[in-house]
Structure formats: structure tokens, C-alpha cells
Amino acid sequence: MDRQIVYPGAIPLETDLLNTNKFAMIGLAKLASALLGHHTYLSGLACKPVITEPMKVTVGEGQIYSLQSVDGVAFSSLPPDTEVILKQGLKAASETFHLPAPVTSDHSINYLIQVAYSDEDIGPTVLPYYNAANPAVAYSGPDNTGTAQKTIRSGKCIVSVRPGIPAATGKQLTPPPDNGHVAAWVISVPHGATSIEGRFITQAPGAPFLPEEGLVTAVQQRQLTYGEDTGTENHYQVSFRPIIRSLNDGIRLYFRARRSNTGPSYLAVDQLPESRILTTKHGELKADQIRQESTVEVEWNSTLSAWILCSASDSYSRHEADERFFPIAGGEITGDVDIGGKVKIGKALQMGEAEVTTEGDVKGPCWKGSLSIWLKASKSKKYQNKDAWCFRDPSSGLKIQGGKGTFSHDKGKMFFPVKFPVACFSVHLSQGGKNKRSTDNMYVTNVNNVSFMPHLGSGEVCFFWVAFGM
């Protein structure tokens, strides 16, 4: 980005200020191009009915990004500059438009809200000029003529309405945008309407709106590459926001399918030509490889000029499922199987030397016969009474004991129901909550293999404990 240089003591020129503004505008334009590319985009400009004024809509503040000359006409003493940059036109306030209904019965009319960029010189002011004959008294305007001059070159976002021609409802056409304008909204007004309803307002096809939440949020939430299908059977049509103007190898798009496919299928993206959807092996789709209401992922292959189906909620046809999954009547699985739900098999399932029986037992050498036999041979030893319990794992020897304790004061010795043969590793306490007035942390001291000393605090007399050892 260029910056104007001035020096102490140098006489300032008007071109110093003019170039400062020009360089800043060009720098901002280059940054916008790096983020948005070299296309027209709209931001904001929400179109809503005016509740208090029937048959009117309001278009809110927003902006347009449009490729324009730096300066189509002279910028004060700077000459025109025809370099094309992505300029930003601002609309700082809402604007209201009146859209009357057609007078003919059973007719409707489409109104087009269109947007354009415009440079306008505004802010006329009579400026003081230097008077060489008498420097103490400035001239009023150039050559002391008192003529007002524009003081701001404003990049504006211009919104206007273009009415269509009334026609029989359902057959009315939307007019094209004027030269230099882009279509933003279409409002369809039927005969007899007394107010503009929200359902009358739709975004114009291909309107280049940027996501309302901003580009970072849109990327995080995949809003730029996700759309809803509006096509017909086996011919999917999806629009994206902003529109996709070209396809490059590897671009991945996602859409929600309106209906299942019944055979070879096609996808049209925005205003681009329709192209085939192929399987990962580049074959034509079979029935039900795209399922109704599933989210479909496709990738563009420029060599094949086709979309490759990457995934869908159910990308297997019934025939493929029968080939890849274990049938109820029994059979053989020759590849990897990923099963996310319940599987019911009428025969025993054998895998190598192991077998899952129809009764649910597992047979295999590591179980010394079967899992049920191993469990019966290794029953755990338990001890339990009203206020204490003990469990011992027969394979590891780990012993876990626990119970309830009650004291008439906040501490006292607590004996384990079963002595730890080797040692007690740890004891944990929790409040019984009967008095509900302890404000101290409970802790344990004097832990050995036969007892421990609990400290409850503040008169709490009921507690639960659990101990681990061997």
C-alpha cells in the first residue's frame, strides 16, 4: 500500500491529501479482493415488510463490493484513473419502497430489488481560498466567485426497484436487472393483497449475498458449501450462498436431498450446467445410493466432468448391502465389517478357533473351554451385613470394603469388617448428611490393615467409607 510523504517546512499541496485518500482506498480494495476475489458481492441489505405501512418493504443498511475504476472522472486535480479495483459502496440507512398490487383479478406482479455501485461527489461547500493580494482576507470560493464545491467523493450502494409486467398468477416474470445492477430480492405481489407478507419476499436467483454472520463463522459452520436440493427425481439442483461460478478439481459440496435416487443421477450447481453423479469407482449410481433427506457429499472430478459421490446417510444399495453384510441365514464374511446397530444371526458365528453360540456363550482356548465355564470357576468371594460389605477379586486378590459409620462425636476408630492380609492402600469418606452442618473437609489418619481413624468435623456423626487393599 502506498503512502504519501510530506516534510517539515515544505509547502503542502492539495495532491498530498488527495493521494493519501486514494492510496488508502486502493489498499482497502486490494485486501477485499484477496478475501473475496474479483466478483460482485452484497452484504446486509435485508428486505422486510413494513408492518405499519401496507404495501411497502424496507431494505436495510449494507454494502456492495463491485469492480470499478479507481476514478472514472478527475478527483479534484488528480486525473481520471482507469485501473479496476474492488470498491466498496455503502448504504448507511434503511430505504422504503411502495409495491402496489395489480388491479386485474387473478394476476400477480414480480418486483425486482436491484443494487448498483455509484461514485457521487457530495458535500457542496463554499471553501476559503488564499488571497495573494491580501493574505489576511481569504477569497470566498475559487477566484472569489462564492461558488460552492463538492468536498466528498462517496462510494454509494444504490438500491432501486424495477417492476415486472402483471400476468396470470404463476406466469408472471421477474424483470432482469438494469445494466450495471445486480438482482437482490424478488417480491411477488398478488391481486387483492392489502399488505406485503414475508412469504412474498424471496432472494433473487444467483444474488451474490455474503453470509450474514461473516466469513469466519460461515467457514466454521460449512455454510459456504452446503445447500438444499430443489430439483426433480434423479436431477438434483442446489444453490449456494454466495453462488459458485466455476468448478475446480477437488471442490467438495454438501446438500440435503429432497428424494431418493432411482438410478443414474445428475447435479446442477447454481447456474452451472448439469453433470453426472458417479460412484467412487466411477460407475453410474444405482437406486437408493442417495436417500431422501440424507446429507450428500460430492467431489468434482474435472477429468470425468462429473461429481463423485463421497458419502451419504445411506450410500449402500440393498444389493450392495447383501454382498457386504452377514445374512440372517448364515454365511461367510470375507472383508472388514463396520456394524453400528444390532445384528441377529440364526446360526453360531465362528471366527478362527473362537465361536459365539446361539445361546450367547463364547467358546475358545483362552477361556479354558468357554466364558461361562471360566466365570463359574472364578466366582468372587463376598462378605456383607447391615452396615458393611467386602468384595475380593479372585484373580488379582484386590479387596474392596465399605460401609456406614456413626459416631456420637466427630471422630473415633473404625474397624474393617475383614482384615486386609497385606495392607490397606487408601480410605475414602463421604458425608452421611444427617446433621447437615459440617463445614470442614473430612480426612483420615492412622490407617492400617485392621482399622482407620475418620475425622468428620463440626459435629457430623454419620458418614460412608470405602477402602482398597490386598
Short mmCIF file of C-alpha atoms in Angstrom, two decimals:
data_model
loop_
_atom_site.label_atom_id
_atom_site.label_comp_id
_atom_site.label_asym_id
_atom_site.label_seq_id
_atom_site.Cartn_x
_atom_site.Cartn_y
_atom_site.Cartn_z
CA MET A 1 0.00 0.00 0.00
CA ASP A 2 1.37 3.43 -0.98
CA ARG A 3 1.66 6.31 1.48
CA GLN A 4 2.19 9.98 0.73
CA ILE A 5 5.38 11.55 2.15
CA VAL A 6 5.47 15.16 3.43
CA TYR A 7 8.38 17.03 5.00
CA PRO A 8 8.72 19.64 7.76
CA GLY A 9 8.66 23.15 6.31
CA ALA A 10 7.50 22.01 2.87
CA ILE A 11 4.51 23.80 1.40
CA PRO A 12 1.62 21.27 1.43
CA LEU A 13 -0.15 20.62 -1.85
CA GLU A 14 -3.73 19.55 -2.38
CA THR A 15 -2.40 16.41 -4.11
CA ASP A 16 -0.86 15.31 -0.80
CA LEU A 17 -4.31 14.89 0.75
CA LEU A 18 -5.87 13.59 -2.45
CA ASN A 19 -3.24 10.87 -2.84
CA THR A 20 -3.48 9.92 0.85
CA ASN A 21 -7.19 9.20 0.39
CA LYS A 22 -6.62 7.46 -2.93
CA PHE A 23 -3.83 5.21 -1.63
CA ALA A 24 -5.92 4.19 1.41
CA MET A 25 -8.88 3.30 -0.83
CA ILE A 26 -6.70 1.21 -3.15
CA GLY A 27 -5.12 -0.62 -0.19
CA LEU A 28 -8.55 -1.49 1.22
CA ALA A 29 -9.70 -2.62 -2.23
CA LYS A 30 -6.72 -4.97 -2.61
CA LEU A 31 -7.44 -6.50 0.80
CA ALA A 32 -11.09 -7.01 -0.15
CA SER A 33 -10.01 -8.68 -3.42
CA ALA A 34 -7.68 -11.03 -1.53
CA LEU A 35 -10.63 -12.18 0.59
CA LEU A 36 -13.49 -12.04 -1.91
CA GLY A 37 -11.88 -12.40 -5.31
CA HIS A 38 -12.89 -10.30 -8.30
CA HIS A 39 -16.66 -10.59 -8.30
CA THR A 40 -19.60 -8.50 -7.12
CA TYR A 41 -20.89 -9.27 -3.62
CA LEU A 42 -23.65 -7.90 -1.41
CA SER A 43 -23.67 -7.70 2.39
CA GLY A 44 -26.60 -6.80 4.64
CA LEU A 45 -29.44 -5.13 2.66
CA ALA A 46 -32.14 -7.21 4.39
CA CYS A 47 -35.57 -6.87 2.77
CA LYS A 48 -38.58 -6.94 5.12
CA PRO A 49 -42.22 -5.84 5.08
CA VAL A 50 -43.11 -2.52 6.67
CA ILE A 51 -45.71 -3.53 9.25
CA THR A 52 -47.05 -0.02 9.84
CA GLU A 53 -47.31 0.89 6.16
CA PRO A 54 -49.21 -1.57 3.94
CA MET A 55 -47.77 -2.45 0.52
CA LYS A 56 -44.28 -1.28 1.44
CA VAL A 57 -40.97 -3.02 2.04
CA THR A 58 -37.81 -1.70 3.61
CA VAL A 59 -34.25 -2.53 2.54
CA GLY A 60 -31.80 -2.19 5.41
CA GLU A 61 -28.29 -0.83 5.54
CA GLY A 62 -25.49 -2.76 3.88
CA GLN A 63 -22.88 -2.56 1.18
CA ILE A 64 -21.89 -3.70 -2.29
CA TYR A 65 -18.42 -4.82 -3.40
CA SER A 66 -18.04 -4.10 -7.10
CA LEU A 67 -15.23 -3.90 -9.68
CA GLN A 68 -14.92 -0.24 -10.67
CA SER A 69 -12.35 2.24 -11.97
CA VAL A 70 -10.31 3.97 -9.26
CA ASP A 71 -11.69 7.28 -10.53
CA GLY A 72 -13.81 7.46 -13.67
CA VAL A 73 -13.55 11.25 -13.65
CA ALA A 74 -10.96 13.67 -12.28
CA PHE A 75 -10.54 13.58 -8.48
CA SER A 76 -10.08 17.31 -7.90
CA SER A 77 -6.68 17.98 -9.52
CA LEU A 78 -5.86 14.28 -9.92
CA PRO A 79 -6.66 12.97 -13.42
CA PRO A 80 -9.01 10.02 -14.04
CA ASP A 81 -7.55 6.62 -13.16
CA THR A 82 -8.99 3.66 -15.08
CA GLU A 83 -7.30 0.90 -13.01
CA VAL A 84 -10.06 -1.53 -11.92
CA ILE A 85 -10.29 -2.36 -8.22
CA LEU A 86 -12.92 -3.91 -5.93
CA LYS A 87 -14.61 -0.84 -4.47
CA GLN A 88 -16.98 -0.77 -1.51
CA GLY A 89 -20.27 1.12 -1.79
CA LEU A 90 -22.07 1.87 1.47
CA LYS A 91 -25.74 2.22 2.29
CA ALA A 92 -25.93 3.78 5.75
CA ALA A 93 -29.70 3.87 6.28
CA SER A 94 -32.84 1.87 5.51
CA GLU A 95 -34.94 2.77 2.49
CA THR A 96 -38.64 2.15 1.90
CA PHE A 97 -40.31 1.18 -1.39
CA HIS A 98 -44.00 1.13 -2.35
CA LEU A 99 -45.10 -2.00 -4.26
CA PRO A 100 -48.78 -1.79 -5.33
CA ALA A 101 -50.75 -4.94 -6.17
CA PRO A 102 -52.01 -5.49 -9.75
CA VAL A 103 -55.53 -4.29 -10.49
CA THR A 104 -56.53 -7.32 -12.59
CA SER A 105 -58.16 -10.26 -10.83
CA ASP A 106 -56.09 -13.48 -10.61
CA HIS A 107 -52.96 -11.62 -11.65
CA SER A 108 -49.65 -11.12 -9.85
CA ILE A 109 -46.62 -8.93 -10.39
CA ASN A 110 -42.95 -9.50 -9.57
CA TYR A 111 -40.88 -6.58 -8.34
CA LEU A 112 -37.08 -6.79 -8.54
CA ILE A 113 -34.94 -5.11 -5.90
CA GLN A 114 -31.67 -4.33 -7.68
CA VAL A 115 -28.38 -2.93 -6.38
CA ALA A 116 -25.59 -0.94 -8.05
CA TYR A 117 -22.37 0.86 -7.15
CA SER A 118 -22.02 4.58 -7.76
CA ASP A 119 -19.38 7.24 -7.08
CA GLU A 120 -21.04 10.53 -6.16
CA ASP A 121 -19.40 13.84 -5.31
CA ILE A 122 -21.34 15.36 -2.41
CA GLY A 123 -20.99 17.92 0.39
CA PRO A 124 -21.10 21.24 -1.56
CA THR A 125 -19.32 23.92 0.43
CA VAL A 126 -18.02 27.42 -0.31
CA LEU A 127 -14.34 26.99 0.53
CA PRO A 128 -11.89 29.71 1.61
CA TYR A 129 -9.06 30.33 -0.89
CA TYR A 130 -5.70 32.03 -0.47
CA ASN A 131 -5.71 35.71 -1.44
CA ALA A 132 -2.23 36.69 -2.57
CA ALA A 133 -3.16 40.37 -2.70
CA ASN A 134 -4.34 40.40 0.91
CA PRO A 135 -3.45 37.13 2.72
CA ALA A 136 -5.35 38.23 5.82
CA VAL A 137 -8.66 38.14 3.91
CA ALA A 138 -9.38 34.82 2.18
CA TYR A 139 -11.27 34.55 -1.07
CA SER A 140 -14.75 33.01 -0.88
CA GLY A 141 -14.65 30.15 -3.36
CA PRO A 142 -12.37 29.89 -6.41
CA ASP A 143 -11.38 33.34 -7.75
CA ASN A 144 -13.62 34.81 -5.03
CA THR A 145 -16.71 33.77 -7.01
CA GLY A 146 -18.60 32.36 -4.00
CA THR A 147 -19.14 29.10 -5.88
CA ALA A 148 -19.77 26.01 -3.76
CA GLN A 149 -17.62 22.93 -4.48
CA LYS A 150 -18.15 19.23 -3.70
CA THR A 151 -15.95 18.09 -0.81
CA ILE A 152 -16.57 14.30 -0.61
CA ARG A 153 -16.34 11.56 -3.24
CA SER A 154 -18.75 9.00 -1.80
CA GLY A 155 -18.84 5.34 -2.84
CA LYS A 156 -22.53 4.52 -2.57
CA CYS A 157 -24.67 1.38 -2.61
CA ILE A 158 -27.70 2.33 -4.71
CA VAL A 159 -30.90 0.29 -4.22
CA SER A 160 -33.84 0.61 -6.61
CA VAL A 161 -36.98 -1.25 -7.67
CA ARG A 162 -37.77 -2.49 -11.15
CA PRO A 163 -41.40 -3.61 -11.61
CA GLY A 164 -42.31 -6.51 -13.84
CA ILE A 165 -45.41 -6.86 -16.01
CA PRO A 166 -48.58 -8.17 -14.28
CA ALA A 167 -49.65 -11.59 -15.57
CA ALA A 168 -51.82 -14.54 -14.57
CA THR A 169 -50.66 -15.76 -11.17
CA GLY A 170 -47.88 -18.30 -11.62
CA LYS A 171 -46.94 -16.99 -15.04
CA GLN A 172 -45.65 -13.55 -14.07
CA LEU A 173 -41.97 -12.95 -14.90
CA THR A 174 -39.26 -11.20 -12.92
CA PRO A 175 -37.65 -8.38 -14.93
CA PRO A 176 -33.87 -8.57 -15.47
CA PRO A 177 -31.69 -6.05 -13.62
CA ASP A 178 -30.70 -2.84 -15.38
CA ASN A 179 -27.20 -2.55 -16.84
CA GLY A 180 -24.62 -2.22 -14.06
CA HIS A 181 -27.06 -3.58 -11.43
CA VAL A 182 -27.31 -6.96 -9.70
CA ALA A 183 -30.52 -8.67 -8.62
CA ALA A 184 -31.01 -8.90 -4.85
CA TRP A 185 -34.66 -9.65 -3.98
CA VAL A 186 -37.88 -10.63 -5.75
CA ILE A 187 -41.24 -9.62 -4.27
CA SER A 188 -44.29 -11.37 -5.78
CA VAL A 189 -47.48 -9.42 -5.07
CA PRO A 190 -50.87 -10.98 -5.96
CA HIS A 191 -54.07 -9.13 -6.84
CA GLY A 192 -56.08 -8.17 -3.78
CA ALA A 193 -53.13 -8.06 -1.39
CA THR A 194 -53.54 -5.36 1.24
CA SER A 195 -50.05 -5.71 2.71
CA ILE A 196 -46.69 -7.19 1.81
CA GLU A 197 -46.29 -10.53 3.60
CA GLY A 198 -42.97 -12.10 4.42
CA ARG A 199 -43.76 -15.08 2.17
CA PHE A 200 -43.93 -12.72 -0.84
CA ILE A 201 -40.21 -11.92 -0.47
CA THR A 202 -37.52 -14.28 -1.81
CA GLN A 203 -33.85 -13.89 -2.57
CA ALA A 204 -33.25 -13.43 -6.29
CA PRO A 205 -31.67 -16.46 -8.02
CA GLY A 206 -27.91 -16.04 -8.01
CA ALA A 207 -27.99 -13.00 -5.71
CA PRO A 208 -24.35 -12.64 -4.53
CA PHE A 209 -25.06 -12.18 -0.82
CA LEU A 210 -22.28 -12.84 1.67
CA PRO A 211 -23.20 -14.81 4.85
CA GLU A 212 -24.82 -12.60 7.47
CA GLU A 213 -22.64 -13.98 10.29
CA GLY A 214 -19.36 -13.23 8.46
CA LEU A 215 -16.89 -15.37 6.56
CA VAL A 216 -15.15 -16.92 9.60
CA THR A 217 -18.41 -18.25 11.05
CA ALA A 218 -19.56 -19.36 7.60
CA VAL A 219 -16.37 -21.39 7.07
CA GLN A 220 -16.58 -22.95 10.54
CA GLN A 221 -20.20 -23.97 10.01
CA ARG A 222 -19.73 -25.03 6.36
CA GLN A 223 -22.33 -22.51 5.18
CA LEU A 224 -20.39 -21.69 2.00
CA THR A 225 -20.52 -25.26 0.65
CA TYR A 226 -23.91 -26.51 1.94
CA GLY A 227 -27.26 -26.11 0.17
CA GLU A 228 -30.77 -27.56 -0.09
CA ASP A 229 -31.85 -29.61 -3.10
CA THR A 230 -34.74 -28.13 -5.13
CA GLY A 231 -34.56 -30.43 -8.15
CA THR A 232 -36.62 -33.31 -9.52
CA GLU A 233 -36.20 -37.09 -9.41
CA ASN A 234 -32.58 -38.05 -10.19
CA HIS A 235 -31.87 -34.44 -11.16
CA TYR A 236 -30.59 -32.58 -8.09
CA GLN A 237 -30.46 -28.77 -8.18
CA VAL A 238 -28.62 -26.92 -5.39
CA SER A 239 -27.96 -23.23 -4.84
CA PHE A 240 -25.16 -21.95 -2.64
CA ARG A 241 -24.55 -18.62 -0.92
CA PRO A 242 -22.65 -16.90 -2.35
CA ILE A 243 -23.11 -18.55 -5.72
CA ILE A 244 -20.44 -20.89 -7.12
CA ARG A 245 -19.34 -19.58 -10.51
CA SER A 246 -16.78 -22.22 -11.52
CA LEU A 247 -15.60 -25.72 -10.58
CA ASN A 248 -12.06 -26.86 -9.85
CA ASP A 249 -10.72 -30.35 -9.17
CA GLY A 250 -11.30 -31.42 -5.55
CA ILE A 251 -14.04 -28.96 -4.62
CA ARG A 252 -16.43 -30.68 -2.20
CA LEU A 253 -20.05 -29.69 -1.79
CA TYR A 254 -22.83 -30.89 0.53
CA PHE A 255 -26.59 -30.87 0.03
CA ARG A 256 -29.76 -32.26 1.60
CA ALA A 257 -31.52 -34.49 -0.94
CA ARG A 258 -35.28 -33.99 -1.39
CA ARG A 259 -35.84 -37.56 -2.61
CA SER A 260 -34.02 -40.86 -3.09
CA ASN A 261 -32.49 -41.61 -6.47
CA THR A 262 -33.94 -44.42 -8.59
CA GLY A 263 -31.00 -44.80 -10.95
CA PRO A 264 -28.30 -42.71 -12.73
CA SER A 265 -28.39 -39.18 -11.32
CA TYR A 266 -27.24 -35.64 -12.08
CA LEU A 267 -26.39 -32.48 -10.12
CA ALA A 268 -26.69 -28.83 -11.20
CA VAL A 269 -24.89 -26.28 -9.01
CA ASP A 270 -26.28 -22.74 -9.07
CA GLN A 271 -26.29 -21.60 -12.70
CA LEU A 272 -23.66 -24.09 -13.91
CA PRO A 273 -24.57 -26.92 -16.35
CA GLU A 274 -25.89 -30.22 -15.00
CA SER A 275 -23.30 -33.00 -14.56
CA ARG A 276 -23.42 -36.72 -13.73
CA ILE A 277 -23.02 -38.09 -10.20
CA LEU A 278 -20.81 -41.22 -10.21
CA THR A 279 -19.74 -43.76 -7.60
CA THR A 280 -16.21 -43.84 -6.17
CA LYS A 281 -15.45 -46.47 -8.83
CA HIS A 282 -16.74 -44.02 -11.48
CA GLY A 283 -19.84 -46.05 -12.27
CA GLU A 284 -23.43 -44.87 -12.61
CA LEU A 285 -25.45 -44.69 -9.40
CA LYS A 286 -27.84 -47.49 -8.53
CA ALA A 287 -31.19 -46.99 -6.83
CA ASP A 288 -31.15 -45.73 -3.23
CA GLN A 289 -27.47 -44.73 -3.16
CA ILE A 290 -28.80 -41.24 -2.38
CA ARG A 291 -31.53 -41.45 0.23
CA GLN A 292 -34.33 -38.97 0.85
CA GLU A 293 -33.42 -36.29 3.44
CA SER A 294 -29.83 -37.55 3.62
CA THR A 295 -26.87 -35.16 3.57
CA VAL A 296 -24.88 -35.94 0.44
CA GLU A 297 -21.19 -35.14 -0.12
CA VAL A 298 -19.82 -34.90 -3.65
CA GLU A 299 -16.41 -34.03 -5.13
CA TRP A 300 -15.77 -32.58 -8.59
CA ASN A 301 -13.58 -34.57 -11.00
CA SER A 302 -12.65 -32.39 -13.97
CA THR A 303 -11.18 -35.30 -15.95
CA LEU A 304 -14.55 -37.06 -15.93
CA SER A 305 -16.55 -33.80 -15.91
CA ALA A 306 -18.61 -35.43 -13.17
CA TRP A 307 -19.37 -35.38 -9.46
CA ILE A 308 -18.05 -38.30 -7.40
CA LEU A 309 -20.34 -39.44 -4.58
CA CYS A 310 -18.20 -39.34 -1.43
CA SER A 311 -20.81 -40.08 1.22
CA ALA A 312 -24.50 -40.01 2.01
CA SER A 313 -26.58 -41.01 5.03
CA ASP A 314 -27.01 -44.42 3.39
CA SER A 315 -24.69 -44.89 0.41
CA TYR A 316 -25.33 -48.65 0.03
CA SER A 317 -27.99 -50.07 -2.23
CA ARG A 318 -29.83 -53.16 -0.98
CA HIS A 319 -27.85 -55.32 -3.43
CA GLU A 320 -24.52 -53.96 -2.13
CA ALA A 321 -25.65 -54.44 1.48
CA ASP A 322 -26.47 -58.10 0.81
CA GLU A 323 -23.00 -58.55 -0.66
CA ARG A 324 -21.12 -56.84 2.17
CA PHE A 325 -23.05 -57.78 5.33
CA PHE A 326 -23.74 -61.10 7.05
CA PRO A 327 -27.16 -62.51 6.01
CA ILE A 328 -29.63 -63.84 8.58
CA ALA A 329 -29.42 -67.34 7.14
CA GLY A 330 -25.69 -67.55 7.87
CA GLY A 331 -22.75 -67.36 5.54
CA GLU A 332 -19.20 -66.11 5.24
CA ILE A 333 -17.68 -62.67 5.76
CA THR A 334 -14.55 -62.15 3.66
CA GLY A 335 -13.73 -58.47 4.42
CA ASP A 336 -13.82 -55.86 7.17
CA VAL A 337 -17.28 -55.13 8.54
CA ASP A 338 -18.34 -51.99 10.45
CA ILE A 339 -21.65 -52.55 12.23
CA GLY A 340 -23.32 -49.68 14.02
CA GLY A 341 -26.53 -51.38 15.15
CA LYS A 342 -27.88 -54.76 16.37
CA VAL A 343 -27.08 -57.92 14.46
CA LYS A 344 -29.22 -61.07 14.72
CA ILE A 345 -27.77 -64.32 13.36
CA GLY A 346 -29.65 -67.62 13.42
CA LYS A 347 -26.51 -69.77 13.43
CA ALA A 348 -23.39 -69.88 15.61
CA LEU A 349 -20.76 -67.36 14.49
CA GLN A 350 -17.31 -68.92 14.18
CA MET A 351 -14.14 -66.84 13.86
CA GLY A 352 -10.94 -68.87 13.79
CA GLU A 353 -10.79 -71.04 16.94
CA ALA A 354 -13.45 -68.94 18.73
CA GLU A 355 -17.20 -69.36 18.45
CA VAL A 356 -20.20 -67.32 19.59
CA THR A 357 -23.00 -69.79 20.29
CA THR A 358 -26.68 -69.13 19.69
CA GLU A 359 -27.16 -69.22 23.50
CA GLY A 360 -24.73 -66.29 23.88
CA ASP A 361 -21.74 -68.23 25.25
CA VAL A 362 -18.23 -67.66 23.91
CA LYS A 363 -16.07 -70.72 23.31
CA GLY A 364 -12.30 -70.53 22.90
CA PRO A 365 -8.95 -71.82 24.25
CA CYS A 366 -8.28 -68.68 26.32
CA TRP A 367 -11.43 -69.35 28.39
CA LYS A 368 -10.38 -72.96 29.17
CA GLY A 369 -13.50 -74.19 27.42
CA SER A 370 -15.95 -71.33 27.36
CA LEU A 371 -16.61 -67.98 29.01
CA SER A 372 -19.45 -69.41 31.12
CA ILE A 373 -17.16 -72.15 32.46
CA TRP A 374 -14.42 -69.63 33.30
CA LEU A 375 -16.86 -67.40 35.20
CA LYS A 376 -18.29 -70.29 37.22
CA ALA A 377 -14.77 -71.36 38.21
CA SER A 378 -13.74 -67.90 39.32
CA LYS A 379 -16.64 -66.75 41.49
CA SER A 380 -15.79 -63.79 43.67
CA LYS A 381 -15.87 -64.06 47.45
CA LYS A 382 -18.20 -61.60 49.16
CA TYR A 383 -18.99 -60.54 52.72
CA GLN A 384 -21.97 -58.32 53.60
CA ASN A 385 -24.07 -57.25 56.59
CA LYS A 386 -26.27 -54.30 57.51
CA ASP A 387 -23.53 -51.64 57.79
CA ALA A 388 -20.54 -53.11 55.96
CA TRP A 389 -19.53 -55.11 52.92
CA CYS A 390 -16.42 -56.62 51.36
CA PHE A 391 -15.54 -57.83 47.84
CA ARG A 392 -12.43 -59.77 46.81
CA ASP A 393 -11.40 -60.36 43.20
CA PRO A 394 -10.16 -63.97 42.98
CA SER A 395 -7.77 -63.40 40.05
CA SER A 396 -5.94 -60.28 41.29
CA GLY A 397 -6.52 -60.54 45.05
CA LEU A 398 -7.76 -56.93 45.19
CA LYS A 399 -10.07 -56.41 48.17
CA ILE A 400 -12.61 -53.57 48.36
CA GLN A 401 -14.52 -52.88 51.59
CA GLY A 402 -17.04 -50.24 52.54
CA GLY A 403 -19.91 -49.33 54.79
CA LYS A 404 -21.60 -46.76 57.01
CA GLY A 405 -20.24 -45.34 60.24
CA THR A 406 -21.98 -43.45 63.04
CA PHE A 407 -20.29 -41.72 65.99
CA SER A 408 -21.62 -39.77 68.95
CA HIS A 409 -18.78 -37.29 68.38
CA ASP A 410 -16.79 -36.29 65.33
CA LYS A 411 -14.08 -38.93 65.50
CA GLY A 412 -13.40 -42.47 66.63
CA LYS A 413 -11.64 -45.64 65.48
CA MET A 414 -13.35 -47.60 62.68
CA PHE A 415 -12.55 -51.32 62.22
CA PHE A 416 -12.66 -53.05 58.83
CA PRO A 417 -15.18 -55.92 58.66
CA VAL A 418 -12.43 -58.08 57.09
CA LYS A 419 -8.71 -57.68 57.82
CA PHE A 420 -6.50 -56.81 54.82
CA PRO A 421 -3.91 -59.65 54.70
CA VAL A 422 -1.17 -57.42 53.19
CA ALA A 423 -2.11 -53.73 53.58
CA CYS A 424 -4.80 -51.10 53.12
CA PHE A 425 -3.91 -48.78 50.21
CA SER A 426 -6.44 -45.97 50.73
CA VAL A 427 -9.65 -44.98 52.52
CA HIS A 428 -12.24 -42.50 51.15
CA LEU A 429 -15.04 -40.80 53.13
CA SER A 430 -18.30 -39.05 52.21
CA GLN A 431 -20.80 -37.29 54.48
CA GLY A 432 -23.93 -39.06 55.55
CA GLY A 433 -25.72 -35.72 55.73
CA LYS A 434 -27.95 -36.32 58.74
CA ASN A 435 -26.89 -33.24 60.69
CA LYS A 436 -26.08 -31.21 57.56
CA ARG A 437 -23.87 -28.82 59.40
CA SER A 438 -20.31 -29.92 58.77
CA THR A 439 -18.24 -27.17 57.16
CA ASP A 440 -14.88 -28.96 57.44
CA ASN A 441 -13.24 -31.31 54.98
CA MET A 442 -13.30 -34.87 56.27
CA TYR A 443 -9.98 -36.72 56.42
CA VAL A 444 -8.48 -39.99 57.61
CA THR A 445 -5.49 -40.80 59.87
CA ASN A 446 -3.92 -43.90 61.44
CA VAL A 447 -4.73 -46.22 58.51
CA ASN A 448 -3.53 -49.82 58.91
CA ASN A 449 -4.73 -53.23 57.76
CA VAL A 450 -7.38 -53.53 60.51
CA SER A 451 -8.73 -50.01 61.15
CA PHE A 452 -8.59 -46.29 60.44
CA MET A 453 -9.39 -43.02 62.26
CA PRO A 454 -12.00 -40.78 60.50
CA HIS A 455 -12.20 -37.06 61.30
CA LEU A 456 -15.64 -35.63 60.45
CA GLY A 457 -15.64 -32.13 61.95
CA SER A 458 -18.33 -29.77 63.31
CA GLY A 459 -20.45 -32.43 64.88
CA GLU A 460 -21.17 -34.54 61.77
CA VAL A 461 -21.77 -38.06 63.11
CA CYS A 462 -22.82 -40.10 60.05
CA PHE A 463 -20.52 -40.99 57.17
CA PHE A 464 -19.87 -43.55 54.43
CA TRP A 465 -16.48 -45.08 53.71
CA VAL A 466 -14.76 -47.28 51.14
CA ALA A 467 -11.26 -48.82 51.38
CA PHE A 468 -8.94 -50.56 48.90
CA GLY A 469 -6.22 -53.06 49.70
CA MET A 470 -4.92 -56.62 49.42
#
